[in-house]
Short mmCIF file of C-alpha atoms (C1' of nucleotides) in Angstrom, two decimals:
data_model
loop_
_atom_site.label_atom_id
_atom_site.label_comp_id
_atom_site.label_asym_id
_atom_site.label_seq_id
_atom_site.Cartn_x
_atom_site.Cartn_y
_atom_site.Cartn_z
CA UNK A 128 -16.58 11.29 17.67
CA UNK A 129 -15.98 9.61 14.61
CA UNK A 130 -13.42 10.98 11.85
CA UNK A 131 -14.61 12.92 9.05
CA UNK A 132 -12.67 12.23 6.24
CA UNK A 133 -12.12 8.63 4.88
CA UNK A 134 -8.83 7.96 4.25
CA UNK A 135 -7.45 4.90 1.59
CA UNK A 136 -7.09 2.30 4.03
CA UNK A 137 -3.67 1.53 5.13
CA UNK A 138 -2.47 -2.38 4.55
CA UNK A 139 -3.71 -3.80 7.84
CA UNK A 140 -7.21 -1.71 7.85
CA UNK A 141 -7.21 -4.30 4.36
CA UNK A 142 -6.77 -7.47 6.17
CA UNK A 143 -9.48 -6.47 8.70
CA UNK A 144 -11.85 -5.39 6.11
CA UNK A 145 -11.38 -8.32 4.09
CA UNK A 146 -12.03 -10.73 7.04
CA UNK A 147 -15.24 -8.32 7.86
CA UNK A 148 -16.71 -9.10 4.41
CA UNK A 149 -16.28 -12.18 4.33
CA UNK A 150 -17.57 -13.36 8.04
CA UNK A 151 -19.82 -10.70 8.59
CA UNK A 152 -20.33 -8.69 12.08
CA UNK A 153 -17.42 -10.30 14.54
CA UNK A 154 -16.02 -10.24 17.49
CA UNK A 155 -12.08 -8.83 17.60
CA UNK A 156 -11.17 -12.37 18.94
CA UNK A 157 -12.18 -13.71 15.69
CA UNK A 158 -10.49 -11.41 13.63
CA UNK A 159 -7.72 -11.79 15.19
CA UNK A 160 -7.93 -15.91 14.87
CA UNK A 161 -7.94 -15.54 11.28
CA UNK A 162 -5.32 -13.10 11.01
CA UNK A 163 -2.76 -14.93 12.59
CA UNK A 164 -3.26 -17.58 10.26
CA UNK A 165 -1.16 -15.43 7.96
CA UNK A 166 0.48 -12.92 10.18
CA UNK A 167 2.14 -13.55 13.68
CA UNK A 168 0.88 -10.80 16.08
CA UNK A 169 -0.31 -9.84 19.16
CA UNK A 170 -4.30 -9.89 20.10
CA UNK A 171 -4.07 -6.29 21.11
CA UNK A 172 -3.04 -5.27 18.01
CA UNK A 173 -5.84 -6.19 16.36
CA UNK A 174 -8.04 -5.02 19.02
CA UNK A 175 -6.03 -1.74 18.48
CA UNK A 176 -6.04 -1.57 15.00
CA UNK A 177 -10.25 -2.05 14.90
CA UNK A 178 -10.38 0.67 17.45
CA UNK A 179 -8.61 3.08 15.12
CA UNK A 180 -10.65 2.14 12.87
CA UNK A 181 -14.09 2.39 14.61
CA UNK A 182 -12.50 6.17 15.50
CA UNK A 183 -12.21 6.74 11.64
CA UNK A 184 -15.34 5.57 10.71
CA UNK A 185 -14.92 2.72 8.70
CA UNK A 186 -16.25 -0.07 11.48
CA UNK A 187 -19.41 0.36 13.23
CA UNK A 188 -19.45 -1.72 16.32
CA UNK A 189 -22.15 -3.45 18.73
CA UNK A 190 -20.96 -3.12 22.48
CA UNK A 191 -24.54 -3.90 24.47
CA UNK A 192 -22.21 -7.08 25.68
CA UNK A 193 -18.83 -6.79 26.92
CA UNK A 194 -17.33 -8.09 23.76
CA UNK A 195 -17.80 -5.67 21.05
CA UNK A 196 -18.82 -7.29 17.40
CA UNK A 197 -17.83 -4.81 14.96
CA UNK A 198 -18.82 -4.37 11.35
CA UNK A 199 -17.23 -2.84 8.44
CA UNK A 200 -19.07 0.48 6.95
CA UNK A 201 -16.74 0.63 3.63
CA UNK A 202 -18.73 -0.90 0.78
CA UNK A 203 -16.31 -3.44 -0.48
CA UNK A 204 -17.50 -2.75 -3.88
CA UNK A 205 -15.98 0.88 -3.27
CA UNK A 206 -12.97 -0.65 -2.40
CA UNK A 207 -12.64 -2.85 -5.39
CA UNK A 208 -13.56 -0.07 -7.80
CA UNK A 209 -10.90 1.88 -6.45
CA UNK A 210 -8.34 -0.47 -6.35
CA UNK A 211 -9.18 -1.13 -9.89
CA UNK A 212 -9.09 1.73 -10.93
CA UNK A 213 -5.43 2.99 -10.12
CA UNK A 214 -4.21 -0.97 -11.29
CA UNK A 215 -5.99 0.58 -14.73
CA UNK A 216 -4.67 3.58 -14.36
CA UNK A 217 -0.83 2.90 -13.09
CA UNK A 218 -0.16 -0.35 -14.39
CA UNK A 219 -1.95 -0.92 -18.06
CA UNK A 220 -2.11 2.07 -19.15
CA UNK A 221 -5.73 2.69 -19.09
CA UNK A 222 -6.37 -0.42 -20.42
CA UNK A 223 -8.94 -2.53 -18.79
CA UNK A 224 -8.40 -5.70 -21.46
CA UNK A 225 -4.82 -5.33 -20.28
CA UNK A 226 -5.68 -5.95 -17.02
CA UNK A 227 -8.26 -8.94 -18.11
CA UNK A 228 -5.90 -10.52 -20.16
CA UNK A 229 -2.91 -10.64 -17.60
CA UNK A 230 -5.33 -11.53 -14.95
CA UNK A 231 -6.75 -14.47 -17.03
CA UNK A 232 -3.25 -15.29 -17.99
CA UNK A 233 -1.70 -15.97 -14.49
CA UNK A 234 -5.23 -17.19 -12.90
CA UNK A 235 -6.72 -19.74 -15.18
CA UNK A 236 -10.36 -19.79 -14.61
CA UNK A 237 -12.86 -22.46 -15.44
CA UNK A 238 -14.42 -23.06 -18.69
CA UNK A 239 -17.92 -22.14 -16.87
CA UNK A 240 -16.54 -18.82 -15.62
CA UNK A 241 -14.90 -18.46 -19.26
CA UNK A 242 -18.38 -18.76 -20.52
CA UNK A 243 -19.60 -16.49 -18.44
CA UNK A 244 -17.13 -13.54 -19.29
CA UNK A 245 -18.39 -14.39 -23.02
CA UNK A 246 -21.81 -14.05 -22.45
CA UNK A 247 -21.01 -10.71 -20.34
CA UNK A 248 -18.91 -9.09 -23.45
CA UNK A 249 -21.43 -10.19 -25.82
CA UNK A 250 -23.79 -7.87 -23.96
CA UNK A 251 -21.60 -5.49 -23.89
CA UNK A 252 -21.31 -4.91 -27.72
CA UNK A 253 -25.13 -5.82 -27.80
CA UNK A 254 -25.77 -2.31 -25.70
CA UNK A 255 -22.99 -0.75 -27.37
CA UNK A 256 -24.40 -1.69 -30.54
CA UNK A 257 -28.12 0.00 -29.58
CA UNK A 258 -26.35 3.37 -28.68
CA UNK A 259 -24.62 3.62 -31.70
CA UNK A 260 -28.20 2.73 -33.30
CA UNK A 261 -29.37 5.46 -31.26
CA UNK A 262 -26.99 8.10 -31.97
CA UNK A 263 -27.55 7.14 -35.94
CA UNK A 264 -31.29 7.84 -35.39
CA UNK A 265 -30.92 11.28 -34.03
CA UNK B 263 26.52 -2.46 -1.35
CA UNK B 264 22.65 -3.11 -2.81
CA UNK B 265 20.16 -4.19 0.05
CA UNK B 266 19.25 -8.09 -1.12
CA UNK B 267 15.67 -8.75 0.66
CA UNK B 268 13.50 -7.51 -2.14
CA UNK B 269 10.95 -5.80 -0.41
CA UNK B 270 7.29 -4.63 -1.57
CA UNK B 271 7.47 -1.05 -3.93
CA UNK B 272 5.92 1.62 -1.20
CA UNK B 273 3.22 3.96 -2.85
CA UNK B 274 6.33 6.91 -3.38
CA UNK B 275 8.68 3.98 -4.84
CA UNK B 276 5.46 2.94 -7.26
CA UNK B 277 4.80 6.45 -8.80
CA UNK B 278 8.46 6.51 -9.51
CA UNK B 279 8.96 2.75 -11.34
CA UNK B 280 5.97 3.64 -13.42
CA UNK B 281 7.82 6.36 -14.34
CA UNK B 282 10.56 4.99 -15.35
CA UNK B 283 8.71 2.16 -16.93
CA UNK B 284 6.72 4.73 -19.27
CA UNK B 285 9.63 6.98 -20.11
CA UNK B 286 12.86 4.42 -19.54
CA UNK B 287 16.15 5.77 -18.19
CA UNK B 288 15.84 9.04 -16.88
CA UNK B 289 17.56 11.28 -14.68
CA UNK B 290 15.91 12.68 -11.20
CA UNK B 291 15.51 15.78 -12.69
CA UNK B 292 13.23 14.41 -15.27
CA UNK B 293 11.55 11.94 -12.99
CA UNK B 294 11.06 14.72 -10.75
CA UNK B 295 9.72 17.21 -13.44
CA UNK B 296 6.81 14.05 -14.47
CA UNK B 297 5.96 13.34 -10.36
CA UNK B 298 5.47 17.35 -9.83
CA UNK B 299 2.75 16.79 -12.18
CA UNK B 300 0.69 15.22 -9.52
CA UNK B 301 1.88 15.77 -6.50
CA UNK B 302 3.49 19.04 -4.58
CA UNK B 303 7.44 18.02 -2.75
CA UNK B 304 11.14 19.15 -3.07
CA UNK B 305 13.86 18.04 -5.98
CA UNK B 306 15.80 16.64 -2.66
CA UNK B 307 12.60 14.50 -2.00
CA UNK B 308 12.53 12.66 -5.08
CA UNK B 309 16.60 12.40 -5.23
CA UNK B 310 16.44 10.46 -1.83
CA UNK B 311 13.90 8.49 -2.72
CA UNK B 312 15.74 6.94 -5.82
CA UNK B 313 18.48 7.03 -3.88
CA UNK B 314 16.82 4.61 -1.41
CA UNK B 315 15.76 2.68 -4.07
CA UNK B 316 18.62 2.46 -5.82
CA UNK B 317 20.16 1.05 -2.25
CA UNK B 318 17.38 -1.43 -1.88
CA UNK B 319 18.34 -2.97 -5.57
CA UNK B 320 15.51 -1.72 -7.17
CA UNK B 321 17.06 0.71 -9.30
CA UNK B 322 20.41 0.89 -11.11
CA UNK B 323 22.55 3.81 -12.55
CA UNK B 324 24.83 4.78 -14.58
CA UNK B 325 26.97 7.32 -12.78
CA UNK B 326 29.19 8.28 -15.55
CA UNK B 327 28.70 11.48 -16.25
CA UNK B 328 28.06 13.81 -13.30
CA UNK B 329 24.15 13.47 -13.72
CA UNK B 330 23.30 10.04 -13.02
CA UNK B 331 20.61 8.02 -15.06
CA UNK B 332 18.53 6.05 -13.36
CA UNK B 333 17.18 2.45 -14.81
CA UNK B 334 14.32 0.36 -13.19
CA UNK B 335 15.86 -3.18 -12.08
CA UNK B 336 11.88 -4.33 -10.89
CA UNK B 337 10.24 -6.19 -14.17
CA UNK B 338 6.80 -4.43 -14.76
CA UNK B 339 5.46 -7.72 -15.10
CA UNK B 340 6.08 -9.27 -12.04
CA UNK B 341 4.47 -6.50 -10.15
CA UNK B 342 1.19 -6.53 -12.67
CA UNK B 343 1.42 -10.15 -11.61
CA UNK B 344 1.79 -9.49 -8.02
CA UNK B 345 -0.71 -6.46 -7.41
CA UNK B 346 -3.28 -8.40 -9.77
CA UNK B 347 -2.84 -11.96 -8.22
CA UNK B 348 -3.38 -10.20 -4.99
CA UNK B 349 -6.03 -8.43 -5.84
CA UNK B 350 -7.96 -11.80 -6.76
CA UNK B 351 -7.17 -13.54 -3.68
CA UNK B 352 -8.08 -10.60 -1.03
CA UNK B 353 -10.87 -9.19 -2.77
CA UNK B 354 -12.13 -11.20 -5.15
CA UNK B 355 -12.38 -14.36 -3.86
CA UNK B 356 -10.24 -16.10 -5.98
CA UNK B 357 -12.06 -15.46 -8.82
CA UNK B 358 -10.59 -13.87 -12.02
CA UNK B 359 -13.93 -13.87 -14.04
CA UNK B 360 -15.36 -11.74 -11.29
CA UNK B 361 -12.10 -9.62 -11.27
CA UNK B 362 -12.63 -9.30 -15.10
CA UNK B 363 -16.06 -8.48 -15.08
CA UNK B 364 -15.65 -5.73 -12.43
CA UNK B 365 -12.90 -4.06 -14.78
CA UNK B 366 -14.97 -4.51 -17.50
CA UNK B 367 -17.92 -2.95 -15.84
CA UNK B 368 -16.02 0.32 -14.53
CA UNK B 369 -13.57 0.40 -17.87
CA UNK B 370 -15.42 0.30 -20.57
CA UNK B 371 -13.42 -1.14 -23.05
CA UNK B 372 -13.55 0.03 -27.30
CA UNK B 373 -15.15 -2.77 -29.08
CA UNK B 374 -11.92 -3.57 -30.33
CA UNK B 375 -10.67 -4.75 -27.23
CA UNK B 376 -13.91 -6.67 -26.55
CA UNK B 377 -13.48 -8.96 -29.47
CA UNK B 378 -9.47 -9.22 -28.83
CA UNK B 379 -10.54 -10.50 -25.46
CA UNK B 380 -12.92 -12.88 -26.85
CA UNK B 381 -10.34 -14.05 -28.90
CA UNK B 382 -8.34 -15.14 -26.14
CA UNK B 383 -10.93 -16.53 -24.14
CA UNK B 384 -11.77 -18.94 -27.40
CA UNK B 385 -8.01 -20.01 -27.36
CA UNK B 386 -8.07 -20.19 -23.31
CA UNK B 387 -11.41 -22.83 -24.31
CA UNK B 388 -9.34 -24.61 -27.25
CA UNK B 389 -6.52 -25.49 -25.10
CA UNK B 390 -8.45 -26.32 -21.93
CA UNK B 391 -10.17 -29.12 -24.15
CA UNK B 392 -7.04 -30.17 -25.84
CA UNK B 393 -5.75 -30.90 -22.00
CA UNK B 394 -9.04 -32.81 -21.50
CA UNK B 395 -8.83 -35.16 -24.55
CA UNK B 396 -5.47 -35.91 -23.69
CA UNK B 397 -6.47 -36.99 -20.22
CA UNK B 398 -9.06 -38.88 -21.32
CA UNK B 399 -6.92 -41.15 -23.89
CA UNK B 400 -4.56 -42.10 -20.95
"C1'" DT C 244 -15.89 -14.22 47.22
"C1'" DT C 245 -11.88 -14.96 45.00
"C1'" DC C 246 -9.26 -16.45 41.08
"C1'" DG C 247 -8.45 -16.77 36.37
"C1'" DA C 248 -9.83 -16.01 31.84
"C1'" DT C 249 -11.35 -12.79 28.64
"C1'" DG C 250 -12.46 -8.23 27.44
"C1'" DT C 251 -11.59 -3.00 26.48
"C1'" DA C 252 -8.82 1.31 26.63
"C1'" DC C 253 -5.01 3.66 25.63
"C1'" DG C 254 -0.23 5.60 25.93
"C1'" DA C 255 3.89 5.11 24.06
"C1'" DA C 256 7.67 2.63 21.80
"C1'" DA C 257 9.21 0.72 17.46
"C1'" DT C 258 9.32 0.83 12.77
"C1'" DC C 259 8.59 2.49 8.15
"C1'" DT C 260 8.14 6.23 4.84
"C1'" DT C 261 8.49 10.69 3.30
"C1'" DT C 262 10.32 15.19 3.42
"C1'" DC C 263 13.67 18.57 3.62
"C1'" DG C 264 17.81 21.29 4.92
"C1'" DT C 265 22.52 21.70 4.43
"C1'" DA C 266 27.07 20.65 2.74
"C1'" DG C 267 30.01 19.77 -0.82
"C1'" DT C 268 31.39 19.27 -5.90
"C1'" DA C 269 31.66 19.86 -10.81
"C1'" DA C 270 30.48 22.68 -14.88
"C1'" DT C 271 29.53 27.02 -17.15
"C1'" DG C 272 29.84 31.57 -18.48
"C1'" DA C 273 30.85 36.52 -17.36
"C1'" DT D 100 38.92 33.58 -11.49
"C1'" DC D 101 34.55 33.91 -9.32
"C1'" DA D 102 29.66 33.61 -9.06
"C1'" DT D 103 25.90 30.96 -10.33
"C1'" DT D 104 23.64 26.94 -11.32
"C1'" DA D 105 22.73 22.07 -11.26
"C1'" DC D 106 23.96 18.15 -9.29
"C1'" DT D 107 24.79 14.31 -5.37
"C1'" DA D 108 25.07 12.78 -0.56
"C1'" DC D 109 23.17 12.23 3.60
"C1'" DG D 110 21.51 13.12 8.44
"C1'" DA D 111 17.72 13.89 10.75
"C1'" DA D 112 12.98 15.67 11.48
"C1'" DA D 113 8.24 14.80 10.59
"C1'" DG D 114 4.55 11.74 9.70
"C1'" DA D 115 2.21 7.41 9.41
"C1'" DT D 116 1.51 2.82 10.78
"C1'" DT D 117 2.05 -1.03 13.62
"C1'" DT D 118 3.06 -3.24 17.85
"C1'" DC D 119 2.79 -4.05 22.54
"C1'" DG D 120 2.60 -3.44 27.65
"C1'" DT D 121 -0.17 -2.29 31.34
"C1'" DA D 122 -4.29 -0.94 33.79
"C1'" DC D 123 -8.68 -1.86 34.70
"C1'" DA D 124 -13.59 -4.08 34.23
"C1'" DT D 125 -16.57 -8.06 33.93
"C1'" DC D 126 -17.93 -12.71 34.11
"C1'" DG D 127 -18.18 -17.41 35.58
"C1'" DA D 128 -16.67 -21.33 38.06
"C1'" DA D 129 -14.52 -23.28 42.16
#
DNA sequence: TTCGATGTACGAAATCTTTCGTAGTAATGA
DNA sequence: TCATTACTACGAAAGATTTCGTACATCGAA
C-alpha cells in the first residue's frame, strides 16, 4: 500500500521526476537511458529507485504489460513553488526581485522573453494599482 | 589538514552558512542558539557539524581564545548562483523569464521592487542592442 | 522447446548525513 | 582548592539514500 505522507524528494527522486515531466508516462528503461547521460549507474538502480517511489506515492505506474510505464503524481508546479520558496526564503532574504535579478544576471534571456517579464510586471502594478483603488473607495 | 574536493553544502551544512552569512562570525553556541529556533537537536550536534565543515574547507576559525569563532569560507554568491542556475536547467527548462515569472507570481514583490526590476530589464535591453549594432557595423 | 534478452522484485551492502554520548580541558567563583 | 559550568574533540550509533547482485518470470526467435 502506498505511503501516506509525502516526503521532499530526495536528489535522485529529482532526476526521475524531472525526466517524467518532461517525456511523459515511460518505461524504467527509458529513464534510465537518459539518466546515464549525466550519471554512470546501474539499470537496477533506477528500476529501484522508481519502485521506492511508486511505494511512496509519488509515481503511479501501468503494469497490464510486462514492462511497467510509470508516471509521476507530484505536480511539478508544486515542486517549483516549493523550491522557490525556501531559495526566497534562505538565500535572498525574502526577496523575490533578489532572486529575479541574480537569475537574470547569470542567465541572460532573450529580448522577447525580456519583453515578456515587462509586460507581466506591468500587470502586476496595473492590479496592484485597482486594489489600492479599491481599498480608497471603501 | 582541510578536505580539498569542495563538495555540495548538505541541507544541515546550508541552515548553518546562512547563518553565518546573516549574522557573520559566530561561535557554535550562537549558531546553535539561531538553528534551535527551527529545529529540535543537541549543542554536540551542531558542534560536529561545523566541525565537519570546518574539515571539509568550508568553514574557518579562529581558535584563539578557548571559544572558537567560526567564519564561512563558501561565497554566498556562488551558491545563489549554483542553486538558481540549477534550478533553471532542471525545472525550468532553461528559461529564466519563466523562473522569474514563477517567483514573481508566488512573491509578490512591493511596487518598489517592480519598477527596480524594470529598471534593469531596460538596461539588460540597452546593452543587448548596443551588442547588436556593433555586430552589424563589422 | 530452449536460449538469450529483457523485465520485475527485493534483500542487503555501501555510502552519506545527522545525532549524541562521553571524555577531557580551561575558566570562574565559592 | 574544588565544584560547576562552558567549551572542544571525537567515536560510533542511528538514519537516510543509493547502489547492486541475484532470483525469478516472460517473451520471441532460432
Amino acid at each position: 500500500m502506498p505511503n501516506l505522507k509525502l516526503n521532499k524528494p530526495t536528489e535522485s527522486e529529482m532526476a526521475i521526476l524531472q525526466i517524467l515531466w518532461e517525456e511523459g508516462p515511460s518505461t524504467v528503461r527509458e529513464v534510465h537511458e537518459i539518466l546515464s547521460g549525466t550519471k554512470e549507474s546501474g539499470y537496477t538502480t533506477t528500476l529501484k529507485l522508481m519502485q521506492i517511489m511508486h511505494d511512496k506515492g509519488m509515481l503511479s505506474r501501468n503494469d497490464e504489460s510486462k514492462t511497467h510505464i510509470y508516471s509521476t503524481l507530484i505536480k511539478k508546479e508544486s515542486v517549483q513553488k516549493q523550491v522557490v520558496g525556501n531559495m526566497i526564503k534562505g538565500l535572498f532574504k525574502g526577496s523575490s526581485a533578489k532572486l529575479v535579478m541574480h537569475a537574470l544576471g547569470n542567465h541572460r534571456a532573450s529580448s522577447e522573453e525580456i519583453s515578456e517579464i515587462k509586460k507581466y510586471l506591468d500587470e502586476m502594478e496595473l492590479t496592484e494599482m485597482t486594489k489600492k483603488k479599491k481599498n480608497e473607495k471603501k
